[in-house]
PDB file of C-alpha atoms and ligand atoms in Angstrom:
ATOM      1  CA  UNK A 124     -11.566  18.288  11.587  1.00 71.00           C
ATOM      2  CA  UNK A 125     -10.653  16.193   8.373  1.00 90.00           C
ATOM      3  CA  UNK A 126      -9.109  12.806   9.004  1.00 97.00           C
ATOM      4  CA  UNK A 127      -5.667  12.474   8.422  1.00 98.00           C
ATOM      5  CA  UNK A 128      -3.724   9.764   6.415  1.00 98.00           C
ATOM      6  CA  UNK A 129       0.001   8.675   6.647  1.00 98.00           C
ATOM      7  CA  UNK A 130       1.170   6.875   3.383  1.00 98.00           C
ATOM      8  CA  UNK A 131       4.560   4.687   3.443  1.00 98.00           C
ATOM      9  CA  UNK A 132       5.782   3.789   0.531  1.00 98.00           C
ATOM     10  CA  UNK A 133       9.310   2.677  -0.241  1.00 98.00           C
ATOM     11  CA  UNK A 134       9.233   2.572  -4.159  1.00 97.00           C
ATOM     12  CA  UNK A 135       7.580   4.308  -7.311  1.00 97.00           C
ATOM     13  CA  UNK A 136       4.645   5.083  -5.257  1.00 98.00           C
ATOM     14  CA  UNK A 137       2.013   5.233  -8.037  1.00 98.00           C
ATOM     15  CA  UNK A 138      -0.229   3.976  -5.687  1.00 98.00           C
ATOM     16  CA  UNK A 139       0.467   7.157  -3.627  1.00 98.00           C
ATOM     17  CA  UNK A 140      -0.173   9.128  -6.523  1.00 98.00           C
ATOM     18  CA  UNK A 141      -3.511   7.651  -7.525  1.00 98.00           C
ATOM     19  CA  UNK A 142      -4.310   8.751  -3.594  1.00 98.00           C
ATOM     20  CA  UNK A 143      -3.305  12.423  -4.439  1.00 98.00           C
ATOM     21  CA  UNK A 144      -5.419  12.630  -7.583  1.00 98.00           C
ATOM     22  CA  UNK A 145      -8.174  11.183  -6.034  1.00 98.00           C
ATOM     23  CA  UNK A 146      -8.161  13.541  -2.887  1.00 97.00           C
ATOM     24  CA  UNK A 147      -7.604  16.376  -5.350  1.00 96.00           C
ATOM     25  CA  UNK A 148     -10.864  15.680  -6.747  1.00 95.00           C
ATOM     26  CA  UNK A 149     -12.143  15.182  -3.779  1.00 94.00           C
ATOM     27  CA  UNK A 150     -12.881  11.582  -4.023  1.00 95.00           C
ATOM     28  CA  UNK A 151     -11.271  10.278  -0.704  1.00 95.00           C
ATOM     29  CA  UNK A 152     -14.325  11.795   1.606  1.00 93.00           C
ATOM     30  CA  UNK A 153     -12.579  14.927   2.328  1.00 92.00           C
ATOM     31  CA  UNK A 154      -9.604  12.555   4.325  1.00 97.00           C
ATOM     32  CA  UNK A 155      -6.052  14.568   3.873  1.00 97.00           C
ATOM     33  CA  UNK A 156      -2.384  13.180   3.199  1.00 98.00           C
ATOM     34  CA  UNK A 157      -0.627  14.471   5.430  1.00 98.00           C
ATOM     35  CA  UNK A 158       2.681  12.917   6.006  1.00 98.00           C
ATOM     36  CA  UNK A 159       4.334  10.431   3.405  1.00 98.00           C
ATOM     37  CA  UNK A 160       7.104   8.611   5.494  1.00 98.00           C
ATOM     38  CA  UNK A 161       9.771   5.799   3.709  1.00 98.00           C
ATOM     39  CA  UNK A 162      12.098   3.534   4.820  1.00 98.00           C
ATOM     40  CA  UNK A 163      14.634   4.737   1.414  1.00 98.00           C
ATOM     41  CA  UNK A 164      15.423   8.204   1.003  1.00 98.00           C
ATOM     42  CA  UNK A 165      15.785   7.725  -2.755  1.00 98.00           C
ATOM     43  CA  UNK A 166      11.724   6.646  -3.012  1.00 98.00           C
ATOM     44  CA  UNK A 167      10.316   8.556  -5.789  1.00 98.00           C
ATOM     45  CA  UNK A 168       7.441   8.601  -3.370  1.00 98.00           C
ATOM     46  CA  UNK A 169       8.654  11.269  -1.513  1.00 98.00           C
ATOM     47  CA  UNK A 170       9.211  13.464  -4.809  1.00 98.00           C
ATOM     48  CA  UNK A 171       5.947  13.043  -5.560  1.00 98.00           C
ATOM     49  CA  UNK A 172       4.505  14.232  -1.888  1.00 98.00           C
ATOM     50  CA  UNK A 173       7.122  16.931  -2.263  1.00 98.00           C
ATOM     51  CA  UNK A 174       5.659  18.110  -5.511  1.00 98.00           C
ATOM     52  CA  UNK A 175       1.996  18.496  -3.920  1.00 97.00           C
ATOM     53  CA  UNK A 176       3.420  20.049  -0.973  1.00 98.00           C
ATOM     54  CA  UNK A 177       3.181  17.255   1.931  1.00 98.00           C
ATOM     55  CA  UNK A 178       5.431  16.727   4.368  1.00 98.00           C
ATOM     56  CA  UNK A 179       7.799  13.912   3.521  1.00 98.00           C
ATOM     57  CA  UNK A 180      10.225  11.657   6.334  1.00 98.00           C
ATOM     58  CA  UNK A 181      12.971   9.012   6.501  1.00 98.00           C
ATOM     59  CA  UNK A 182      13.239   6.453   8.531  1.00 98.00           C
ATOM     60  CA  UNK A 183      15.917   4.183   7.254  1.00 98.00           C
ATOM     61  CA  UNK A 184      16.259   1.281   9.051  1.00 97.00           C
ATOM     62  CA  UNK A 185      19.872   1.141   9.153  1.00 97.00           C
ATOM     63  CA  UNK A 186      20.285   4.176  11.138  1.00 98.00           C
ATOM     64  CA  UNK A 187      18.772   2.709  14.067  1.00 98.00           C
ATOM     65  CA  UNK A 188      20.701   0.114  16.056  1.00 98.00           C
ATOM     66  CA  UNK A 189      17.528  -2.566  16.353  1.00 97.00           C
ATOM     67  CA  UNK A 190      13.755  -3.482  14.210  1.00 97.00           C
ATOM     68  CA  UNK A 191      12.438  -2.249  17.314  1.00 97.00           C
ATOM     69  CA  UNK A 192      14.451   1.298  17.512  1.00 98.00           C
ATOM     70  CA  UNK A 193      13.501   2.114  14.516  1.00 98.00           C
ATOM     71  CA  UNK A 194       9.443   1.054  15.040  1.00 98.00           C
ATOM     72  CA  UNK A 195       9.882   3.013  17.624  1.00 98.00           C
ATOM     73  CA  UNK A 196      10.668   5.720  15.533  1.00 98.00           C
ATOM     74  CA  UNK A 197       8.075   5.259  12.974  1.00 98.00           C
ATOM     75  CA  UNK A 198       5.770   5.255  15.778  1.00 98.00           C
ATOM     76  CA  UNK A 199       6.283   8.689  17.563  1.00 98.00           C
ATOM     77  CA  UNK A 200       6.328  10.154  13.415  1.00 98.00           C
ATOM     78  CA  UNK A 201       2.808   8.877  12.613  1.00 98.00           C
ATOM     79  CA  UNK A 202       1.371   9.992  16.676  1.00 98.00           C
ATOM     80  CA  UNK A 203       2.976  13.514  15.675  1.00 98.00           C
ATOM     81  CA  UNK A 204       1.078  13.517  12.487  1.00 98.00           C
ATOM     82  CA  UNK A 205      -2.105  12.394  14.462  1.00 98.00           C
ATOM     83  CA  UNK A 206      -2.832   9.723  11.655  1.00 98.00           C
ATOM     84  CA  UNK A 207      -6.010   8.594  11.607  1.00 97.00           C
ATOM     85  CA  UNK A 208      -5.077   5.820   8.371  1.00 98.00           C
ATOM     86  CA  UNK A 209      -2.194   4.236   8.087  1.00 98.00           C
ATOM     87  CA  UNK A 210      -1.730   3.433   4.130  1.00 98.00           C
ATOM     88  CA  UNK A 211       0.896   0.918   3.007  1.00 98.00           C
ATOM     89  CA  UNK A 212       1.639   1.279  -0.627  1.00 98.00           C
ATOM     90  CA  UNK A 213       4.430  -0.395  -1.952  1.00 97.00           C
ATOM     91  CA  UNK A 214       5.936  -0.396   1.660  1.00 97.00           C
ATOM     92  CA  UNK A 215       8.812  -3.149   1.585  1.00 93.00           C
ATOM     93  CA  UNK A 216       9.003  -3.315   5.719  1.00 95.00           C
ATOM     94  CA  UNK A 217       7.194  -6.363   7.178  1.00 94.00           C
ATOM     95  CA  UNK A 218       5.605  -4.743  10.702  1.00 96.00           C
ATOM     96  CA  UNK A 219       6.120  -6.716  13.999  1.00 97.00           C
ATOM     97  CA  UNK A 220       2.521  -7.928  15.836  1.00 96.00           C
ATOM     98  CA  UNK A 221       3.353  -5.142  18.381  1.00 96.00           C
ATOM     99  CA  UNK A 222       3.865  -2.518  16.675  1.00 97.00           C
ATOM    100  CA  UNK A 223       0.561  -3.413  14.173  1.00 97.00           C
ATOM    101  CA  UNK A 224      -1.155  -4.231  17.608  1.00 96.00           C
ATOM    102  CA  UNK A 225      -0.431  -0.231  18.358  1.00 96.00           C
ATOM    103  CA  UNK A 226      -2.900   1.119  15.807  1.00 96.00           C
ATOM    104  CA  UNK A 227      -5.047  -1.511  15.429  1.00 92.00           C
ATOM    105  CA  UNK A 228      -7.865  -1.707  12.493  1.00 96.00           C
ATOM    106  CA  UNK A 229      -6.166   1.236  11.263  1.00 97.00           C
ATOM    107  CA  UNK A 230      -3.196  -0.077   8.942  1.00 98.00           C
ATOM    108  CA  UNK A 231      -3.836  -0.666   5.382  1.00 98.00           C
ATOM    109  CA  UNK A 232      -1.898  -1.992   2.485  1.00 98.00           C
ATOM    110  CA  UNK A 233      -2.791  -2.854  -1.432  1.00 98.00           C
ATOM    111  CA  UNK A 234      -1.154  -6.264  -2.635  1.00 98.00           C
ATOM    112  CA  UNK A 235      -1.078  -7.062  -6.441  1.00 98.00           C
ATOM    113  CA  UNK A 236      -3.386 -10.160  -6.225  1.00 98.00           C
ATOM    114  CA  UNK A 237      -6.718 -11.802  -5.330  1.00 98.00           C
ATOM    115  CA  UNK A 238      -5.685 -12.422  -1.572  1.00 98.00           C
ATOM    116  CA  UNK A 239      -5.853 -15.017  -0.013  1.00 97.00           C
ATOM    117  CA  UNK A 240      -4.053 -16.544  -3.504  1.00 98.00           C
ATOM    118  CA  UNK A 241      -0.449 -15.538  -3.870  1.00 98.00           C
ATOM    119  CA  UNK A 242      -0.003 -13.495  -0.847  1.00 97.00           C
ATOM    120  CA  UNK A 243       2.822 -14.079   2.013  1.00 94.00           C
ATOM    121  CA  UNK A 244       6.292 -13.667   2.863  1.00 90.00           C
ATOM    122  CA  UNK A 245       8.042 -13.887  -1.050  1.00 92.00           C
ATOM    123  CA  UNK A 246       4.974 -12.554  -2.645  1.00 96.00           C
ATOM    124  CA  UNK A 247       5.562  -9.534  -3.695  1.00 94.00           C
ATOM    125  CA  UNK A 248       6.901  -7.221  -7.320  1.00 95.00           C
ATOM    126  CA  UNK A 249       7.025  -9.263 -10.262  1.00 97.00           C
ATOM    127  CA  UNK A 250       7.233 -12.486  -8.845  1.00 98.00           C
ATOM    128  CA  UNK A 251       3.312 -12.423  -7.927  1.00 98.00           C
ATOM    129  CA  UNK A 252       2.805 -11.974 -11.812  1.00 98.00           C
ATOM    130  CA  UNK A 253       5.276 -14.880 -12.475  1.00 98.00           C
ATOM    131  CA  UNK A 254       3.501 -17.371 -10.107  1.00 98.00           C
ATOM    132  CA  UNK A 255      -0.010 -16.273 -11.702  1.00 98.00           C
ATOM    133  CA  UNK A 256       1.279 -16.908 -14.786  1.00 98.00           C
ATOM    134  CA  UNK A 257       3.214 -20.023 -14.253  1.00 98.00           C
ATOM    135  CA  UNK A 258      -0.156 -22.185 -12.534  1.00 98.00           C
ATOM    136  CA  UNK A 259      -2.006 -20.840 -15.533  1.00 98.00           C
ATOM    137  CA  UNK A 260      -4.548 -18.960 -13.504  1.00 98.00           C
ATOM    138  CA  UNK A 261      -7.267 -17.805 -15.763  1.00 98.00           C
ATOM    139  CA  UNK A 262      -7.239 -14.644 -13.515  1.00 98.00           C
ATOM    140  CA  UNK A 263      -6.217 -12.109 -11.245  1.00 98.00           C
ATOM    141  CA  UNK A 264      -6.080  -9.246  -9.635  1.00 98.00           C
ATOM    142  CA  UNK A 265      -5.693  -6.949  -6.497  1.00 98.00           C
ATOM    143  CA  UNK A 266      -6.697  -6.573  -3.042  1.00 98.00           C
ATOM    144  CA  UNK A 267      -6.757  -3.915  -0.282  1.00 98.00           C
ATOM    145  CA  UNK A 268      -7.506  -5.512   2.948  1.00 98.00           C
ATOM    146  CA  UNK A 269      -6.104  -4.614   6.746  1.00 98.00           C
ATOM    147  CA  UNK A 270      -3.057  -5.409   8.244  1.00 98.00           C
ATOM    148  CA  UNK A 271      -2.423  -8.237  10.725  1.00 97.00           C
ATOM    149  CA  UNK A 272       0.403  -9.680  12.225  1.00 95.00           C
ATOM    150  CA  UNK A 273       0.393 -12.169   9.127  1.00 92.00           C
ATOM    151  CA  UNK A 274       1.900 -11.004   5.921  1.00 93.00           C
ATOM    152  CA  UNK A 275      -1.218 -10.755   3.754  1.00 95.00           C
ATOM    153  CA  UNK A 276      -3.405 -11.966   5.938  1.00 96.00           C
ATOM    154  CA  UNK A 277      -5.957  -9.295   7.150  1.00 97.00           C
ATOM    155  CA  UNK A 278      -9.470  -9.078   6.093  1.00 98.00           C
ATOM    156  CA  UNK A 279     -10.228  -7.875   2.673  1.00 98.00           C
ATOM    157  CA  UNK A 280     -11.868  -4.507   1.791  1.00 98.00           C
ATOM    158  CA  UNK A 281     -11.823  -4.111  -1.492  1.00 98.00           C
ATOM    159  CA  UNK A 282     -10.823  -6.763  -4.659  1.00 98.00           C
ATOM    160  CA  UNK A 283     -11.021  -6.505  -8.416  1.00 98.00           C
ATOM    161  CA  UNK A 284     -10.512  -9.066 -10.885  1.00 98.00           C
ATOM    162  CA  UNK A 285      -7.892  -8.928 -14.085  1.00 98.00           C
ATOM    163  CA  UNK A 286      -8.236 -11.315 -16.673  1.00 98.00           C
ATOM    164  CA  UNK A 287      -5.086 -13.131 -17.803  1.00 98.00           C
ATOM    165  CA  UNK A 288      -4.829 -12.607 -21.420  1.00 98.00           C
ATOM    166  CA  UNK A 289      -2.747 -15.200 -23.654  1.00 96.00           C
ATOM    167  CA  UNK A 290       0.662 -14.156 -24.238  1.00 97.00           C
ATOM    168  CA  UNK A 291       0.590 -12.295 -21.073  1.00 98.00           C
ATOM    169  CA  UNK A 292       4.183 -12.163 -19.766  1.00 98.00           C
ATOM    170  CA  UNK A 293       4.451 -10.836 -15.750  1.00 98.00           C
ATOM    171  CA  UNK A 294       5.208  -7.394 -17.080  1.00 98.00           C
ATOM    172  CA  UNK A 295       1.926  -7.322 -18.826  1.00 98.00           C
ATOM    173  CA  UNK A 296       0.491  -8.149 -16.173  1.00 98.00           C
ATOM    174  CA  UNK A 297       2.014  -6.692 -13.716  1.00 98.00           C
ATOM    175  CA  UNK A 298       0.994  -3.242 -15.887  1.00 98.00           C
ATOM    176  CA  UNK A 299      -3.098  -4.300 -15.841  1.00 98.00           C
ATOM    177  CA  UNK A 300      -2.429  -4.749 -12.210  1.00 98.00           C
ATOM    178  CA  UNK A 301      -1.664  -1.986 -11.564  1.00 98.00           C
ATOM    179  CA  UNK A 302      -4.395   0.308 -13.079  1.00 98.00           C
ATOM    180  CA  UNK A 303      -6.819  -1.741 -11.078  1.00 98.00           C
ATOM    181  CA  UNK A 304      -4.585  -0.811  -7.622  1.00 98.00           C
ATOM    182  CA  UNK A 305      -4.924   2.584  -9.069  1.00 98.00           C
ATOM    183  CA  UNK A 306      -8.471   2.242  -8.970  1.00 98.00           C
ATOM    184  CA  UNK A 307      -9.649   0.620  -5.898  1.00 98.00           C
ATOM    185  CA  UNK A 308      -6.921   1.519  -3.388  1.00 98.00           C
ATOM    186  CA  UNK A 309      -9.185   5.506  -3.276  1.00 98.00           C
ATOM    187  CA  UNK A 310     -12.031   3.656  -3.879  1.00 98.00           C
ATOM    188  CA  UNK A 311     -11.455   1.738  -0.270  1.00 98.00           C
ATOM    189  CA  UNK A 312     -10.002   4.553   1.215  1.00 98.00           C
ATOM    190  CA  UNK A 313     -13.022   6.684   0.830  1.00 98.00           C
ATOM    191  CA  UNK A 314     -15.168   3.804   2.326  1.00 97.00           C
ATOM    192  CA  UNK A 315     -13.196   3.538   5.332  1.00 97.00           C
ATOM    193  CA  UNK A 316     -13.277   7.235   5.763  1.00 96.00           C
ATOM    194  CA  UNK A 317     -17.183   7.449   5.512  1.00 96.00           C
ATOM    195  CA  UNK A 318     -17.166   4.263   7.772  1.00 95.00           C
ATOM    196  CA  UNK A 319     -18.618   2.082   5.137  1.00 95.00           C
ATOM    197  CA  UNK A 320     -16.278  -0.685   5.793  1.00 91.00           C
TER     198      UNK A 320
HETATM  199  C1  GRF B 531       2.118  -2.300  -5.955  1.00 89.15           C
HETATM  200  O1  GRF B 531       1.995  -3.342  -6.885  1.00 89.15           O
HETATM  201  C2  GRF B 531       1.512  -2.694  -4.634  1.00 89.15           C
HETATM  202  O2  GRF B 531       0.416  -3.543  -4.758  1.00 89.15           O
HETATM  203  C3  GRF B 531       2.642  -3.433  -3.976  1.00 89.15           C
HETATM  204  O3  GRF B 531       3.791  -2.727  -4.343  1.00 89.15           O
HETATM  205  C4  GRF B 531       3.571  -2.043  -5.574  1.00 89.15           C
HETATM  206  C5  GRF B 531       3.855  -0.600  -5.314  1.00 89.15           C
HETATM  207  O4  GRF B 531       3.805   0.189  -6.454  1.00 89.15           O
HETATM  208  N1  GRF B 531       2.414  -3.557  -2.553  1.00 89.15           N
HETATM  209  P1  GRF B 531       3.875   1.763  -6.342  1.00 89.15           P
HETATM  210  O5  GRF B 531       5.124   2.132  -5.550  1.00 89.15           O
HETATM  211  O6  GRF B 531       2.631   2.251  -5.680  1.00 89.15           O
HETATM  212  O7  GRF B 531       3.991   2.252  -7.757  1.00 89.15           O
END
């Protein structure tokens, strides 16, 4: 029986996408998407699942009368998908400890930086690129690593490094940042699948 991934995204979900390609060419160790779930029905993450086919929900948050209604919610979707993974990618929902505590080891999420550097609560979009760029880093990069209760604090898996060029503006960046995400958020999944992490 393949293993079984759950991706929530809430954006563009180019990450998502770079997952899809990859498992196309069979590059994520035979693991399967199988339920894309987002906290905006307007994502373009869930036209994207649509296109290839996998089953797509919506969980907004303000359809549910508490956080913990609607965690509740998001839990009994991703037990009836019997996910194995849980991928974050571009998911704008901070998790509480109890509901991480519920699947354990088995959350992941891609930031747009060398973690621990310019992670937490107010990291996140362009403004990582901006603080990079504004402490005249010489570089940086992204990071998979697990989820914990802390925002951006789990244990790495997987980094790569991006050298800031001159005249870099946080778009620029932003853009190289990306195509590195795009690289090594397969890349980790496959290792976790084969149990390499
Ligand atoms: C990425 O930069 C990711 O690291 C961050 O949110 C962005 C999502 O982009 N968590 P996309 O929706 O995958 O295109």
């Amino acid at each position: 029986m393949s293993v079984k991934i759950a991706v929530l995204a809430s954006g563009s979900g180019s990450n998502l996408q770079a997952l899809i390609d990859a498992q196309k060419k069979e590059a994520l160790a035979g693991a399967q998407i199988v339920l894309v779930l987002s906290d905006r029905k307007d994502a373009y993450a869930l036209t994207r699942a649509k296109e290839q086919g996998i089953s797509t929900r919506v969980l907004s948050p303000g359809d549910f009368s508490s956080k913990g209604a609607w965690e509740a919610a998001l839990r009994t979707a991703l037990l009836e998908a019997e996910a194995d993974w849980i991928l974050l990618a571009g998911f704008l929902r901070i998790l509480s400890g109890a509901f991480i505590d519920h699947f354990a080891g088995r959350i992941v999420n891609i930031h747009p930086s060398l973690l621990p550097r310019y992670g937490g609560e107010g990291y996140y979009g362009l403004r990582v690129h901006r603080a990079v760029l504004e402490n005249r880093e010489e570089e940086s990069g992204a990071s998979v690593h697990f989820v914990v209760e802390g925002c951006d604090e789990g244990p790495v898996i997987l980094q790569k490094t991006v050298k800031v060029e001159p005249g870099d503006t946080p778009e620029t960046l932003q853009k190289r940042v990306l195509e590195v995400e795009h690289e090594i958020y397969p890349e980790a999944v496959r290792r976790l699948v084969k149990g390499l992490v």
